Coordinates of C-alpha atoms in Angstrom, one line a residue:
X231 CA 25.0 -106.8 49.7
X232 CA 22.9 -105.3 47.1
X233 CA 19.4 -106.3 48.8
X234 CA 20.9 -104.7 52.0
X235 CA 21.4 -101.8 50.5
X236 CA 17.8 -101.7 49.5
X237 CA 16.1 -102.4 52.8
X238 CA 18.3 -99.7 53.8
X239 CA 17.2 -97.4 51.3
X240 CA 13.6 -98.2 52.3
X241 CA 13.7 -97.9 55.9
X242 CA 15.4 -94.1 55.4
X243 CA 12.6 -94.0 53.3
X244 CA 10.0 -95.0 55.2
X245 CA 11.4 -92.7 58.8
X246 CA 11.5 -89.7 56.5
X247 CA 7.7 -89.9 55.5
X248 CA 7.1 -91.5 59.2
X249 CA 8.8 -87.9 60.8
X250 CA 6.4 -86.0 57.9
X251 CA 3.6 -87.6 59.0
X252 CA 4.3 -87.0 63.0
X253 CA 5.3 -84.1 62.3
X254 CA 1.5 -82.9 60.7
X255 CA 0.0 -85.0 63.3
X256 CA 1.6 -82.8 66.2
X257 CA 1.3 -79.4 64.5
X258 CA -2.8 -79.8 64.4
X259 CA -3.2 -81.6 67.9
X260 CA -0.3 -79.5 69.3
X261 CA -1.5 -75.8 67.6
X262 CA -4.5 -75.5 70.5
X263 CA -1.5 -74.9 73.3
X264 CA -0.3 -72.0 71.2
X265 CA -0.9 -68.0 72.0
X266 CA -4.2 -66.5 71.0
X267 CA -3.7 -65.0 67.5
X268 CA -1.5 -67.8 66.5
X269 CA -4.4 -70.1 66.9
X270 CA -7.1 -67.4 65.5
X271 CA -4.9 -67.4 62.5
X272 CA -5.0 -71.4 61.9
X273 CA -8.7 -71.6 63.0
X274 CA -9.5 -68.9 59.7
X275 CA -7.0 -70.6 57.6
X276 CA -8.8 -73.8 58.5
X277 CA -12.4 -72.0 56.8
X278 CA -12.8 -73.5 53.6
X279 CA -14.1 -71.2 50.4
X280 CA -16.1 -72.5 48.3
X281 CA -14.8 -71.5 44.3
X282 CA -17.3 -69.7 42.2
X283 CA -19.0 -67.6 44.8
X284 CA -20.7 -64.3 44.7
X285 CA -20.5 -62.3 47.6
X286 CA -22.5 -58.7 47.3
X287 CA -19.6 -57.5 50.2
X288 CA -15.9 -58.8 51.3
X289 CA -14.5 -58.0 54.8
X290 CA -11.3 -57.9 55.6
X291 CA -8.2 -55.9 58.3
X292 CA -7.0 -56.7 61.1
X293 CA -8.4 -57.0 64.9
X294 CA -9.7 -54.0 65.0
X295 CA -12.1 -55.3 62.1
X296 CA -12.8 -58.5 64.2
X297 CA -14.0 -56.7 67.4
X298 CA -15.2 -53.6 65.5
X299 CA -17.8 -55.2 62.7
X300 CA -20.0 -58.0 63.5
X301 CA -21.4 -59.5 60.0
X302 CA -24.6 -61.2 61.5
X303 CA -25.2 -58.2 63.0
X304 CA -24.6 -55.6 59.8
X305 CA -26.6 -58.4 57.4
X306 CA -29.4 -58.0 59.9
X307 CA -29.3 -54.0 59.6
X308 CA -28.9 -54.1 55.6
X309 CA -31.8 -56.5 55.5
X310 CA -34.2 -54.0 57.7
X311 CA -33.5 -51.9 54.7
X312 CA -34.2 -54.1 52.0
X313 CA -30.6 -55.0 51.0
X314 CA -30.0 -58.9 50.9
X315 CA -25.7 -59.0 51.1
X316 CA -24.0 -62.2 50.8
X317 CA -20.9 -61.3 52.8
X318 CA -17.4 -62.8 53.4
X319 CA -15.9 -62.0 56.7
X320 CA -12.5 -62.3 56.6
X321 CA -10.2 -60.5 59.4
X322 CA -6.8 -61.8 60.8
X323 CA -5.6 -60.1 63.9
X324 CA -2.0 -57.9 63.1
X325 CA -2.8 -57.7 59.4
X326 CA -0.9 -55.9 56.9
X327 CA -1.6 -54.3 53.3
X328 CA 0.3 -57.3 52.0
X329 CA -1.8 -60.0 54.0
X330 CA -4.9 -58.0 52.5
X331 CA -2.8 -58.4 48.6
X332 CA -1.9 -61.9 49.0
X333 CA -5.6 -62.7 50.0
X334 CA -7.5 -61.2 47.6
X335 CA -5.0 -63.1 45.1
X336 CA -6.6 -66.4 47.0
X337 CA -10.2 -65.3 46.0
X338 CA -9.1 -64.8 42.3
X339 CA -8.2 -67.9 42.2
X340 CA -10.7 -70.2 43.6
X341 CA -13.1 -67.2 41.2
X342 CA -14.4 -65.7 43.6
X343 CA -16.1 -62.6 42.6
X344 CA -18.2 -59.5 44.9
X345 CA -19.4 -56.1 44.4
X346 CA -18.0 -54.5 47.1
X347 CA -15.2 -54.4 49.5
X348 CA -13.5 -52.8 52.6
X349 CA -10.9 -52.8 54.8
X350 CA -9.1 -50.9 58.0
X351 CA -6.5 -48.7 57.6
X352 CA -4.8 -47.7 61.0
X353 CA -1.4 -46.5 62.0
X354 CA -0.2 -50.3 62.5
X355 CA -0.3 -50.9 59.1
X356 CA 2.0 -48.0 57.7
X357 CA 4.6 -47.4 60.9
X358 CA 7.4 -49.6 61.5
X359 CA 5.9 -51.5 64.6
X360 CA 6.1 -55.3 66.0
X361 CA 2.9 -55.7 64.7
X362 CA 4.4 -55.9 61.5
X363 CA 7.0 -58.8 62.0
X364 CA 4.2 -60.4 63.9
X365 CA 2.3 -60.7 61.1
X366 CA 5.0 -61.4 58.8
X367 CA 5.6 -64.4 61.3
X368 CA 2.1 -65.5 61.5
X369 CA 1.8 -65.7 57.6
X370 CA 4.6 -67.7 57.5
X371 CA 4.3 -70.0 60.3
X372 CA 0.9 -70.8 60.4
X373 CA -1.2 -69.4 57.2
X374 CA -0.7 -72.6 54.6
X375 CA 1.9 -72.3 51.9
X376 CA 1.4 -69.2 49.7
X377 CA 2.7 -70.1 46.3
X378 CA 2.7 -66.2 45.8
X379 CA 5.1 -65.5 48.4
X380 CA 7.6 -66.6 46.0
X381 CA 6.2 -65.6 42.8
X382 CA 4.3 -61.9 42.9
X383 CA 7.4 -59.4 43.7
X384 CA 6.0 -57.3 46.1
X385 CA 4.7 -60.3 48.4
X386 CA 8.2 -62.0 48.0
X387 CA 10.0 -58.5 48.6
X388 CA 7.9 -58.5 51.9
X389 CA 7.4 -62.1 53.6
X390 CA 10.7 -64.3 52.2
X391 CA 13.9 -61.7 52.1
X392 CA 16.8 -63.9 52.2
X393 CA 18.2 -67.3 50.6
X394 CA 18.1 -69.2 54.2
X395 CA 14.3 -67.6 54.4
X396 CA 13.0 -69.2 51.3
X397 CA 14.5 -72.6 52.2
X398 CA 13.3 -72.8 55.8
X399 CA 9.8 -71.8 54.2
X400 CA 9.8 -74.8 52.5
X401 CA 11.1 -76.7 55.2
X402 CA 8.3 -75.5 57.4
X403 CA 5.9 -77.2 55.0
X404 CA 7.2 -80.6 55.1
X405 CA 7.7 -80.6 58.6
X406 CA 5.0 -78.3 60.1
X407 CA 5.8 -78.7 63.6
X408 CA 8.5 -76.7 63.9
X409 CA 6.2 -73.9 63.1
X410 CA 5.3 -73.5 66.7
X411 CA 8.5 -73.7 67.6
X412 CA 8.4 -70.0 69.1
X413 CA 5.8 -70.5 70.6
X414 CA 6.3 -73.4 72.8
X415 CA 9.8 -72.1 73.9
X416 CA 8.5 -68.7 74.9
X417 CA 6.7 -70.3 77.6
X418 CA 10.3 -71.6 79.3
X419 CA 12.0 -69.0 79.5
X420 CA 12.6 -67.3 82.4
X421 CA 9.8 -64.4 82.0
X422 CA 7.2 -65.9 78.5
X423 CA 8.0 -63.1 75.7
X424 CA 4.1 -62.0 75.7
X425 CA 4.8 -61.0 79.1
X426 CA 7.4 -58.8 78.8
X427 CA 5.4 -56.3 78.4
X428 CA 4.1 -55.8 81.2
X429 CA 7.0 -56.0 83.9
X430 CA 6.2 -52.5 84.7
X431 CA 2.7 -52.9 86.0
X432 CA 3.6 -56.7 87.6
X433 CA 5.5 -57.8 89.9
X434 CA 8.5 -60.0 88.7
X435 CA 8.3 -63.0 91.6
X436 CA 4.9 -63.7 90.0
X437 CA 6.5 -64.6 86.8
X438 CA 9.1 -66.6 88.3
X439 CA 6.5 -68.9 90.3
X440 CA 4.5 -69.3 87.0
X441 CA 4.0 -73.2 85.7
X442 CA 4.6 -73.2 82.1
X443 CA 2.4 -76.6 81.9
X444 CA -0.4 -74.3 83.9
X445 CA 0.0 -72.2 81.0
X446 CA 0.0 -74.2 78.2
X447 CA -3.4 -76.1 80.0
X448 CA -4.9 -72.2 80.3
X449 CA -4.2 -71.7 76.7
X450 CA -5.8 -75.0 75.2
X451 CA -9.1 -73.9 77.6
X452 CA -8.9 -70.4 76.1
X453 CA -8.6 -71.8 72.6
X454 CA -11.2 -74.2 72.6
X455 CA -13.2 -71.8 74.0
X456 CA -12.5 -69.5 70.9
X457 CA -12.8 -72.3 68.0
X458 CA -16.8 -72.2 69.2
X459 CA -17.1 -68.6 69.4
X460 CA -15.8 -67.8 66.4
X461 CA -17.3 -70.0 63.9
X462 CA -20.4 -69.2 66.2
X463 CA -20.2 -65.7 65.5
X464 CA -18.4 -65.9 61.4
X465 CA -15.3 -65.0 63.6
X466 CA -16.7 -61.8 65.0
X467 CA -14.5 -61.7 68.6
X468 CA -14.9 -59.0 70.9
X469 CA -10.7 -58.7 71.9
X470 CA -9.8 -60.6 74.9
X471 CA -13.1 -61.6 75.8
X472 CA -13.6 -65.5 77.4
X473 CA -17.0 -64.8 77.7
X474 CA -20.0 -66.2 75.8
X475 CA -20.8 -63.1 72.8
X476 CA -24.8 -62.1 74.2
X477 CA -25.1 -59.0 71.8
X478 CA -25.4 -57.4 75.3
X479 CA -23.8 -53.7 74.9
X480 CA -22.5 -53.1 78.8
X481 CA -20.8 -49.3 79.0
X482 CA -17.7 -50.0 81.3
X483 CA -15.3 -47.2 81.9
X484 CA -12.0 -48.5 81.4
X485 CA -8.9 -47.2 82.7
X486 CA -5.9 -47.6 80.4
X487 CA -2.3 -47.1 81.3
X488 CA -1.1 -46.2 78.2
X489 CA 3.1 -44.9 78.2
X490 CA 3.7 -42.1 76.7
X491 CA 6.6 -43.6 74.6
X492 CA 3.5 -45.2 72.7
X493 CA 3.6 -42.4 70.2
X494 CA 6.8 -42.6 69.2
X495 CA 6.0 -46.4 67.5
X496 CA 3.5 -44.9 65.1
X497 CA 5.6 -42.1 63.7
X498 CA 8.6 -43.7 62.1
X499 CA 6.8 -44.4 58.4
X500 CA 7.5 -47.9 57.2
X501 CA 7.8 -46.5 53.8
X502 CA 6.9 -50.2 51.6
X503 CA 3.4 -49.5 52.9
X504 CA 1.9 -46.9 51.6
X505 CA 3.2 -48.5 47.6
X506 CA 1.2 -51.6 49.3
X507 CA -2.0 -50.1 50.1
X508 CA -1.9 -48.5 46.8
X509 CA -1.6 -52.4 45.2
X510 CA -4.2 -53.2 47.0
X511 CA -6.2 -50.4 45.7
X512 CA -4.9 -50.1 42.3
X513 CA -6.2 -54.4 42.3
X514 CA -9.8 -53.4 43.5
X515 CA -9.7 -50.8 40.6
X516 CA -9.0 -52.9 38.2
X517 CA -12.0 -55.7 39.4
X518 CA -14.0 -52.8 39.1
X519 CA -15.8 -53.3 42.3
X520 CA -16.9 -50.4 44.9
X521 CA -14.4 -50.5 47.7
X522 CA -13.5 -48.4 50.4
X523 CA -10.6 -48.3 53.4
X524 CA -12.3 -47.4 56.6
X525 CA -10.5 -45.2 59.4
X526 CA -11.4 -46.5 63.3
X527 CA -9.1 -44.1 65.4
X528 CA -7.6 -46.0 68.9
X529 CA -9.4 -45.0 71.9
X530 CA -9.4 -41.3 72.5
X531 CA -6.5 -41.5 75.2
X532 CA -4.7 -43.2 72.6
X533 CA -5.2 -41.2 69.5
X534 CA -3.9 -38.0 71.6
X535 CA -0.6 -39.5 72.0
X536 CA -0.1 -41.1 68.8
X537 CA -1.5 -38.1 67.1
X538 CA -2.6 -39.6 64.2
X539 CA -4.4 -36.0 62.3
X540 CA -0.7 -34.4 62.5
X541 CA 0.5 -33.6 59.0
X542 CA 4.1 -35.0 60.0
X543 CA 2.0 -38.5 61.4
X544 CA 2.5 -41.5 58.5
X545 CA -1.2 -42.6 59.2
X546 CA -2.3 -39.2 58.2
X547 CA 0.1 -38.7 55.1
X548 CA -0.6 -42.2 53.9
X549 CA -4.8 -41.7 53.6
X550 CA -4.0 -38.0 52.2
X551 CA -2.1 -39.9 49.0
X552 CA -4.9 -42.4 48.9
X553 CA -7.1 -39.9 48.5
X554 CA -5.2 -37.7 46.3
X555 CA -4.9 -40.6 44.1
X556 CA -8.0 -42.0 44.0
X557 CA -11.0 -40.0 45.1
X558 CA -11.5 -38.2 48.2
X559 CA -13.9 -40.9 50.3
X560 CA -11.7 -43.9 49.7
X561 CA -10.9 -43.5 53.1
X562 CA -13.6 -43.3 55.2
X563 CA -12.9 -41.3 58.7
X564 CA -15.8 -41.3 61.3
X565 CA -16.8 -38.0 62.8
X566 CA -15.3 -36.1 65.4
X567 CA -16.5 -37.6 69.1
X568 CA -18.1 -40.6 67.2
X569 CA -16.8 -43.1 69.3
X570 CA -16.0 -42.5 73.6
X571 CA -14.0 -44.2 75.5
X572 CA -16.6 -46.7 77.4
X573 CA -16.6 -47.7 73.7
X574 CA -13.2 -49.8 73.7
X575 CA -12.0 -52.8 75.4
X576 CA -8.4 -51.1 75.6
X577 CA -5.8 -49.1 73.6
X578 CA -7.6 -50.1 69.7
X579 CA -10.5 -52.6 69.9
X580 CA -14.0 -51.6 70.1
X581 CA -16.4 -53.1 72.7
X582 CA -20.2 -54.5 71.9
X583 CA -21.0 -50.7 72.4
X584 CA -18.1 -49.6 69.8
X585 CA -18.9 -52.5 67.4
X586 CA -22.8 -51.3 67.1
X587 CA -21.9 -47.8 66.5
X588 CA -19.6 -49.1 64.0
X589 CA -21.4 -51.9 62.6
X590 CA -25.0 -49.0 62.4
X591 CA -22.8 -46.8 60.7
X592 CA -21.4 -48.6 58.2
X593 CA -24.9 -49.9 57.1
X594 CA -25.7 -46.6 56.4
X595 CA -22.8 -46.0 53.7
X596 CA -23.6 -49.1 52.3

């Protein structure tokens, strides 16, 4: 009876680590069906830092970073002026002050060190928004485990809230597939969730005669497509472009349907914020680098409705306490008219056109 129980013991054993196994198998075949940022997000956390670098510049925001600063392209300018930068890139679509924290806690310890250092600042990162729990869902489901998360307050305050949270973090871990979970579902329901958005300007009989299998083939194409272009281009993407990056600037004028409900999103302050962006700060202070946070408004249709210079706006009270705080051009605001609207692809990301006015005038304040 005894050896019985052992072969027992060994096959439960041996399906367990067979199921972990399958289950990391699936996730990183599987993960090139999954939505755009997901996979952007797994394809940077797949970029492996070396330890003991120096870089002379780090990188880092959100999407409007990605399609709004091309490194090749600023290295090139600062080299015309005799200014070799080593630089690390590093954007992730929908990120946060925290995601910005958490990574520059990563570079610290694989010691890596740099001189200076910037960032976007934007109404998305200090308004309650879905931006937010996007990215809060991204860095849990498909970033790699972040020891941090559970042991630096303000991170654990922000990414695990709850007892069932810090459990099914762990769970995630072992058994990785089920971090796509939401976003192989989405695709059979009745109307996708990315698509919700847009019932008002489609009509609804053309979701109901969409093939999810269709979709999940488009995606994979769309993805692959992306996992050359990005590591082509150091993860420079001009937003929801499938076309091969020329360096070709092509002025389109763009008509955007933007609802006027759109400002209401950006003026209820998420109030943990603005305490992050100061940590973030407060960090960079302490390394004793030269760092900035860089301003890039939304397209002008955009930043009339969210009204982002209001004195009541939590974009605009946020960068006055930077500021206030620190010194006056730790946020860095472009000029008036600097940017028009053939320069944007739609509501926030810059065009080729956008990204060389950006990327130009950048290179001049560094």
């Amino acid at each position: 009876m005894k050896t019985v129980s052992y072969i027992q013991n060994y096959y439960y054993i041996f399906l367990v680590l067979f199921l972990i196994g399958l289950s990391h198998f699936l996730y990183h075949n599987l993960v090139e069906y999954s939505e755009k940022t997901s996979f952007i997000w797994y394809q940077i956390d797949q970029r492996k830092l070396v330890p003991n670098q120096h870089y002379d510049l780090v990188i880092m925001g959100d999407s409007q970073i990605m399609s709004g600063v091309n490194p090749h392209y600023l290295k090139n300018l600062l080299k015309k002026k005799g200014k070799k930068y080593k630089i690390l890139y590093y954007p992730r679509p929908s990120e946060q002050p925290e995601g910005i924290l958490n990574n520059l806690y990563q570079l610290e310890k694989k010691n890596i060190t740099y001189d200076n250092f910037f960032a976007n600042i934007s109404p998305v990162t200090v308004s309650q928004n879905n931006i937010v729990s996007a990215h809060r869902n991204l860095a849990l489901n498909i970033n790699s485990f972040q020891a941090d998360f559970y042991f630096k307050s303000l991170l654990n305050s922000f990414y695990i809230k709850t007892v069932g949270e810090h459990f099914y973090y762990l769970i995630l871990q072992i058994f990785p597939l089920f971090k796509l979970n939401s976003n192989f579902s989405s695709e059979w329901r009745l109307i996708p969730s990315n698509e919700k958005t847009n019932l008002l300007a489609k009509d609804i009989n053309s979701f109901l005669k969409q093939n999810p299998f269709q979709n999940f083939a488009e995606k994979k194409r769309q993805n692959l497509f992306l996992k050359r272009e990005l590591v082509q281009n150091d993860f420079y993407w001009e937003w929801g472009s499938f076309e091969h990056y020329t360096g070709e600037c092509k002025k389109k004028e763009v008509q955007f349907n933007l609802p006027d409900a759109i400002a209401g999103v950006f003026l209820v302050p998420r109030l943990k914020a603005g305490r992050s962006w100061n940590k973030v700060l407060e960090y960079l202070s302490k390394k004793g680098c030269s760092f900035f946070l860089i301003y890039i408004p939304f397209s002008p249709e955009t930043e009339s409705k969210i009204q982002s210079n209001a004195t009541f706006s939590p974009i605009h009270q946020t960068i006055q306490k930077l500021k206030k705080q620190y010194q006056e051009n730790v946020v860095l605001e472009l000029p008036n008219s600097f940017l028009d609207r053939y320069d944007y692809v739609d509501y926030t990301h810059l065009s080729v056109c956008g990204m060389k006015k950006l990327t130009e005038f950048l290179s001049d304040k560094l």
